[in-house]
PDB file of C-alpha atoms in Angstrom:
ATOM      1  CA  MET A  25       0.000   0.000   0.000  1.00  0.00           C
ATOM      2  CA  LEU A  26       3.055   2.296  -0.074  1.00  0.00           C
ATOM      3  CA  HIS A  27       1.837   3.784  -3.365  1.00  0.00           C
ATOM      4  CA  ARG A  28      -1.282   5.030  -1.515  1.00  0.00           C
ATOM      5  CA  ALA A  29       0.532   6.553   1.468  1.00  0.00           C
ATOM      6  CA  TYR A  30      -0.473  10.114   0.514  1.00  0.00           C
ATOM      7  CA  ASP A  31      -4.099   9.373  -0.360  1.00  0.00           C
ATOM      8  CA  ASP A  32      -6.599  11.162   1.888  1.00  0.00           C
ATOM      9  CA  CYS A  33      -8.726   8.088   2.524  1.00  0.00           C
ATOM     10  CA  PRO A  34      -8.843   5.187   4.977  1.00  0.00           C
ATOM     11  CA  LEU A  35      -6.532   2.279   4.144  1.00  0.00           C
ATOM     12  CA  PRO A  36      -6.706  -1.347   5.305  1.00  0.00           C
ATOM     13  CA  ILE A  37      -4.289  -2.425   8.067  1.00  0.00           C
ATOM     14  CA  GLY A  38      -5.455  -6.037   8.455  1.00  0.00           C
ATOM     15  CA  GLU A  39      -7.965  -7.848  10.661  1.00  0.00           C
ATOM     16  CA  GLY A  40     -10.826  -5.990   8.921  1.00  0.00           C
ATOM     17  CA  GLN A  41      -9.591  -2.657  10.311  1.00  0.00           C
ATOM     18  CA  THR A  42      -8.462   0.563   8.646  1.00  0.00           C
ATOM     19  CA  ILE A  43      -6.166   3.467   9.348  1.00  0.00           C
ATOM     20  CA  SER A  44      -8.228   6.661   9.273  1.00  0.00           C
ATOM     21  CA  GLN A  45      -7.801   9.164   6.480  1.00  0.00           C
ATOM     22  CA  PRO A  46      -5.132  11.770   7.302  1.00  0.00           C
ATOM     23  CA  TYR A  47      -7.643  14.644   7.366  1.00  0.00           C
ATOM     24  CA  ILE A  48      -9.792  13.034  10.071  1.00  0.00           C
ATOM     25  CA  VAL A  49      -6.726  12.066  12.133  1.00  0.00           C
ATOM     26  CA  ALA A  50      -5.559  15.689  12.045  1.00  0.00           C
ATOM     27  CA  ARG A  51      -9.031  17.008  12.831  1.00  0.00           C
ATOM     28  CA  MET A  52      -9.474  14.708  15.837  1.00  0.00           C
ATOM     29  CA  LEU A  53      -6.064  15.718  17.184  1.00  0.00           C
ATOM     30  CA  GLU A  54      -6.982  19.372  16.741  1.00  0.00           C
ATOM     31  CA  LEU A  55     -10.323  18.894  18.519  1.00  0.00           C
ATOM     32  CA  LEU A  56      -8.570  17.420  21.577  1.00  0.00           C
ATOM     33  CA  ALA A  57      -6.952  20.864  22.107  1.00  0.00           C
ATOM     34  CA  LEU A  58      -3.947  19.413  23.938  1.00  0.00           C
ATOM     35  CA  ARG A  59      -1.432  21.644  25.744  1.00  0.00           C
ATOM     36  CA  GLY A  60       1.375  19.065  25.884  1.00  0.00           C
ATOM     37  CA  ASP A  61       1.389  18.089  29.567  1.00  0.00           C
ATOM     38  CA  GLU A  62      -1.527  15.622  29.484  1.00  0.00           C
ATOM     39  CA  THR A  63      -1.844  11.888  29.750  1.00  0.00           C
ATOM     40  CA  VAL A  64      -4.132  10.914  26.873  1.00  0.00           C
ATOM     41  CA  LEU A  65      -6.215   7.781  26.359  1.00  0.00           C
ATOM     42  CA  GLU A  66      -6.600   6.518  22.798  1.00  0.00           C
ATOM     43  CA  ILE A  67      -9.202   3.861  22.033  1.00  0.00           C
ATOM     44  CA  GLY A  68      -8.457   1.918  18.844  1.00  0.00           C
ATOM     45  CA  ALA A  69      -4.675   2.099  18.403  1.00  0.00           C
ATOM     46  CA  GLY A  70      -4.784   0.118  15.154  1.00  0.00           C
ATOM     47  CA  SER A  71      -1.410   0.481  13.420  1.00  0.00           C
ATOM     48  CA  GLY A  72      -0.055   2.900  16.032  1.00  0.00           C
ATOM     49  CA  TYR A  73       0.040   5.858  13.609  1.00  0.00           C
ATOM     50  CA  GLN A  74      -2.288   8.108  15.580  1.00  0.00           C
ATOM     51  CA  THR A  75      -0.677   6.896  18.816  1.00  0.00           C
ATOM     52  CA  ALA A  76       2.690   8.160  17.547  1.00  0.00           C
ATOM     53  CA  LEU A  77       1.190  11.536  16.652  1.00  0.00           C
ATOM     54  CA  LEU A  78      -0.475  11.811  20.062  1.00  0.00           C
ATOM     55  CA  ALA A  79       2.875  10.994  21.704  1.00  0.00           C
ATOM     56  CA  MET A  80       4.329  14.080  20.036  1.00  0.00           C
ATOM     57  CA  LEU A  81       1.511  16.259  21.392  1.00  0.00           C
ATOM     58  CA  ALA A  82       1.082  14.891  24.928  1.00  0.00           C
ATOM     59  CA  ARG A  83       3.265  13.935  27.878  1.00  0.00           C
ATOM     60  CA  ARG A  84       2.045  10.317  27.828  1.00  0.00           C
ATOM     61  CA  VAL A  85      -0.309   8.162  25.759  1.00  0.00           C
ATOM     62  CA  VAL A  86      -2.149   5.043  26.872  1.00  0.00           C
ATOM     63  CA  ALA A  87      -3.514   3.358  23.740  1.00  0.00           C
ATOM     64  CA  ILE A  88      -6.010   0.502  23.840  1.00  0.00           C
ATOM     65  CA  GLU A  89      -6.361  -1.957  20.958  1.00  0.00           C
ATOM     66  CA  ARG A  90      -8.749  -4.921  21.237  1.00  0.00           C
ATOM     67  CA  ILE A  91      -7.131  -7.028  18.480  1.00  0.00           C
ATOM     68  CA  GLY A  92      -3.986  -8.710  19.796  1.00  0.00           C
ATOM     69  CA  SER A  93      -2.112  -8.911  16.488  1.00  0.00           C
ATOM     70  CA  LEU A  94      -2.654  -5.194  15.817  1.00  0.00           C
ATOM     71  CA  ALA A  95      -1.617  -4.300  19.373  1.00  0.00           C
ATOM     72  CA  ARG A  96       1.639  -6.261  18.955  1.00  0.00           C
ATOM     73  CA  VAL A  97       2.443  -4.564  15.631  1.00  0.00           C
ATOM     74  CA  ALA A  98       1.638  -1.105  17.049  1.00  0.00           C
ATOM     75  CA  ARG A  99       3.887  -1.765  20.086  1.00  0.00           C
ATOM     76  CA  SER A 100       6.711  -2.904  17.836  1.00  0.00           C
ATOM     77  CA  ARG A 101       6.277   0.095  15.542  1.00  0.00           C
ATOM     78  CA  LEU A 102       6.386   2.584  18.426  1.00  0.00           C
ATOM     79  CA  GLU A 103       9.471   0.867  19.832  1.00  0.00           C
ATOM     80  CA  SER A 104      11.263   0.960  16.451  1.00  0.00           C
ATOM     81  CA  LEU A 105      10.435   4.676  16.181  1.00  0.00           C
ATOM     82  CA  GLU A 106      11.882   5.172  19.688  1.00  0.00           C
ATOM     83  CA  ILE A 107       8.669   6.652  21.090  1.00  0.00           C
ATOM     84  CA  PRO A 108       9.038   6.061  24.841  1.00  0.00           C
ATOM     85  CA  ASN A 109       5.953   7.944  26.109  1.00  0.00           C
ATOM     86  CA  ALA A 110       3.293   5.678  24.585  1.00  0.00           C
ATOM     87  CA  VAL A 111       2.075   2.275  25.673  1.00  0.00           C
ATOM     88  CA  VAL A 112      -0.295  -0.038  23.753  1.00  0.00           C
ATOM     89  CA  ILE A 113      -2.532  -2.324  25.807  1.00  0.00           C
ATOM     90  CA  CYS A 114      -4.666  -5.141  24.388  1.00  0.00           C
ATOM     91  CA  ALA A 115      -8.067  -4.730  26.081  1.00  0.00           C
ATOM     92  CA  ASP A 116     -11.696  -3.692  25.606  1.00  0.00           C
ATOM     93  CA  GLY A 117     -11.442   0.035  24.901  1.00  0.00           C
ATOM     94  CA  THR A 118     -15.080   0.675  25.773  1.00  0.00           C
ATOM     95  CA  LEU A 119     -14.047   0.166  29.408  1.00  0.00           C
ATOM     96  CA  GLY A 120     -11.354   2.830  29.250  1.00  0.00           C
ATOM     97  CA  TRP A 121      -8.304   2.428  31.484  1.00  0.00           C
ATOM     98  CA  SER A 122      -8.984   3.358  35.103  1.00  0.00           C
ATOM     99  CA  GLU A 123      -5.370   2.760  36.213  1.00  0.00           C
ATOM    100  CA  ASP A 124      -4.230   6.062  34.665  1.00  0.00           C
ATOM    101  CA  ALA A 125      -7.470   8.086  34.897  1.00  0.00           C
ATOM    102  CA  PRO A 126      -8.388  10.861  34.877  1.00  0.00           C
ATOM    103  CA  PHE A 127      -7.127  11.667  31.394  1.00  0.00           C
ATOM    104  CA  GLY A 128      -6.317  15.060  29.914  1.00  0.00           C
ATOM    105  CA  GLY A 129      -7.945  13.901  26.674  1.00  0.00           C
ATOM    106  CA  ILE A 130      -9.614  10.808  25.255  1.00  0.00           C
ATOM    107  CA  LEU A 131      -9.724  10.019  21.553  1.00  0.00           C
ATOM    108  CA  VAL A 132     -11.870   7.169  20.203  1.00  0.00           C
ATOM    109  CA  ALA A 133     -10.964   5.946  16.711  1.00  0.00           C
ATOM    110  CA  ALA A 134     -14.075   3.800  16.155  1.00  0.00           C
ATOM    111  CA  GLY A 135     -17.782   4.552  15.809  1.00  0.00           C
ATOM    112  CA  ALA A 136     -19.805   4.093  19.006  1.00  0.00           C
ATOM    113  CA  PRO A 137     -23.583   3.538  19.219  1.00  0.00           C
ATOM    114  CA  GLN A 138     -23.492   5.883  22.244  1.00  0.00           C
ATOM    115  CA  VAL A 139     -20.702   7.343  24.361  1.00  0.00           C
ATOM    116  CA  PRO A 140     -19.520   4.759  26.879  1.00  0.00           C
ATOM    117  CA  GLU A 141     -20.266   6.417  30.225  1.00  0.00           C
ATOM    118  CA  ILE A 142     -17.058   5.062  31.720  1.00  0.00           C
ATOM    119  CA  LEU A 143     -15.053   7.157  29.245  1.00  0.00           C
ATOM    120  CA  ARG A 144     -16.801  10.316  30.407  1.00  0.00           C
ATOM    121  CA  ASP A 145     -16.053   9.306  34.003  1.00  0.00           C
ATOM    122  CA  GLN A 146     -12.333   8.967  33.178  1.00  0.00           C
ATOM    123  CA  LEU A 147     -12.053  12.486  31.733  1.00  0.00           C
ATOM    124  CA  ALA A 148     -10.267  15.202  33.774  1.00  0.00           C
ATOM    125  CA  GLU A 149     -11.802  18.620  34.432  1.00  0.00           C
ATOM    126  CA  GLY A 150     -11.652  20.784  31.297  1.00  0.00           C
ATOM    127  CA  ALA A 151     -10.450  17.857  29.148  1.00  0.00           C
ATOM    128  CA  ARG A 152     -12.080  16.710  25.925  1.00  0.00           C
ATOM    129  CA  LEU A 153     -13.417  13.385  24.683  1.00  0.00           C
ATOM    130  CA  VAL A 154     -13.515  13.120  20.868  1.00  0.00           C
ATOM    131  CA  VAL A 155     -15.649  10.216  19.638  1.00  0.00           C
ATOM    132  CA  PRO A 156     -17.637   9.254  16.522  1.00  0.00           C
ATOM    133  CA  VAL A 157     -21.221   8.474  17.639  1.00  0.00           C
ATOM    134  CA  GLY A 158     -24.055   7.024  15.570  1.00  0.00           C
ATOM    135  CA  GLY A 159     -24.842   3.939  13.517  1.00  0.00           C
ATOM    136  CA  ARG A 160     -22.500   1.195  12.386  1.00  0.00           C
ATOM    137  CA  GLU A 161     -21.916   2.889   9.015  1.00  0.00           C
ATOM    138  CA  ILE A 162     -22.227   6.659   9.563  1.00  0.00           C
ATOM    139  CA  GLN A 163     -21.539   8.711  12.689  1.00  0.00           C
ATOM    140  CA  ASP A 164     -21.185  12.290  13.893  1.00  0.00           C
ATOM    141  CA  LEU A 165     -17.826  13.366  15.275  1.00  0.00           C
ATOM    142  CA  MET A 166     -18.769  14.478  18.781  1.00  0.00           C
ATOM    143  CA  VAL A 167     -16.697  16.464  21.271  1.00  0.00           C
ATOM    144  CA  TYR A 168     -17.485  16.400  25.003  1.00  0.00           C
ATOM    145  CA  GLN A 169     -15.632  18.729  27.370  1.00  0.00           C
ATOM    146  CA  ARG A 170     -15.893  18.140  31.116  1.00  0.00           C
ATOM    147  CA  GLN A 171     -17.241  21.158  32.979  1.00  0.00           C
ATOM    148  CA  GLY A 172     -17.554  20.196  36.636  1.00  0.00           C
ATOM    149  CA  ASP A 173     -20.220  17.499  36.906  1.00  0.00           C
ATOM    150  CA  GLY A 174     -21.500  18.157  33.379  1.00  0.00           C
ATOM    151  CA  PHE A 175     -20.293  18.272  29.803  1.00  0.00           C
ATOM    152  CA  GLU A 176     -20.307  20.854  27.085  1.00  0.00           C
ATOM    153  CA  GLU A 177     -20.808  19.059  23.779  1.00  0.00           C
ATOM    154  CA  PHE A 178     -20.693  19.885  20.105  1.00  0.00           C
ATOM    155  CA  ASN A 179     -21.027  18.061  16.830  1.00  0.00           C
ATOM    156  CA  ASP A 180     -18.133  18.556  14.410  1.00  0.00           C
ATOM    157  CA  GLY A 181     -19.952  16.900  11.500  1.00  0.00           C
ATOM    158  CA  GLY A 182     -20.431  13.572   9.805  1.00  0.00           C
ATOM    159  CA  CYS A 183     -17.795  10.858   9.589  1.00  0.00           C
ATOM    160  CA  ARG A 184     -17.407   7.142   9.001  1.00  0.00           C
ATOM    161  CA  PHE A 185     -15.424   4.764  11.210  1.00  0.00           C
ATOM    162  CA  VAL A 186     -15.209   1.034  11.801  1.00  0.00           C
ATOM    163  CA  PRO A 187     -17.550   0.029  14.663  1.00  0.00           C
ATOM    164  CA  LEU A 188     -16.424   0.304  18.283  1.00  0.00           C
ATOM    165  CA  ILE A 189     -16.609  -3.303  19.481  1.00  0.00           C
ATOM    166  CA  GLY A 190     -16.818  -4.111  23.182  1.00  0.00           C
ATOM    167  CA  ARG A 191     -18.999  -4.340  26.247  1.00  0.00           C
ATOM    168  CA  ASP A 192     -20.225  -0.748  25.918  1.00  0.00           C
ATOM    169  CA  GLY A 193     -20.014  -0.570  22.111  1.00  0.00           C
ATOM    170  CA  TRP A 194     -21.297  -2.775  19.310  1.00  0.00           C
ATOM    171  CA  GLU A 195     -21.387  -6.522  19.703  1.00  0.00           C
ATOM    172  CA  ASP A 196     -18.813  -8.216  17.483  1.00  0.00           C
ATOM    173  CA  GLY A 197     -20.318  -9.264  14.166  1.00  0.00           C
ATOM    174  CA  ARG A 198     -23.689  -7.496  14.630  1.00  0.00           C
TER     175      ARG A 198
END
């Protein structure tokens, strides 16, 4: 796929998954509004590409990938690129990662039927959660910013992601 490296479209990375188009990766990173001192949670590490970009923008990145083979490749890729401030964990991303919460930003790279409540709970004051929400095929890119006990939210427009699979996402294969 090297010949398609500069195409602005999703590309397959194996296991029925895709790497997001460069525009949407950049937009999601922009919407997080990171300052550089945060610990960020990424759900759906995939190839590790967005994880590497997040590692350049944040103090630390905890990336969750549910597919073991993709998690291993992403870990290896980050290690070969000498990116020491990112870790890839094979787990159900819909459950977040309470060990390092609260997070200064959470980015979800898969379409959720609704926002997993546990992800909102793991968000630090003033931090943003960027997540595609909607059906299995088409979603809206939603941004939730913690304001005390509530959230300010806005819709950044339509998008299309692979489904978020897990306990608080879509059931696998349905």
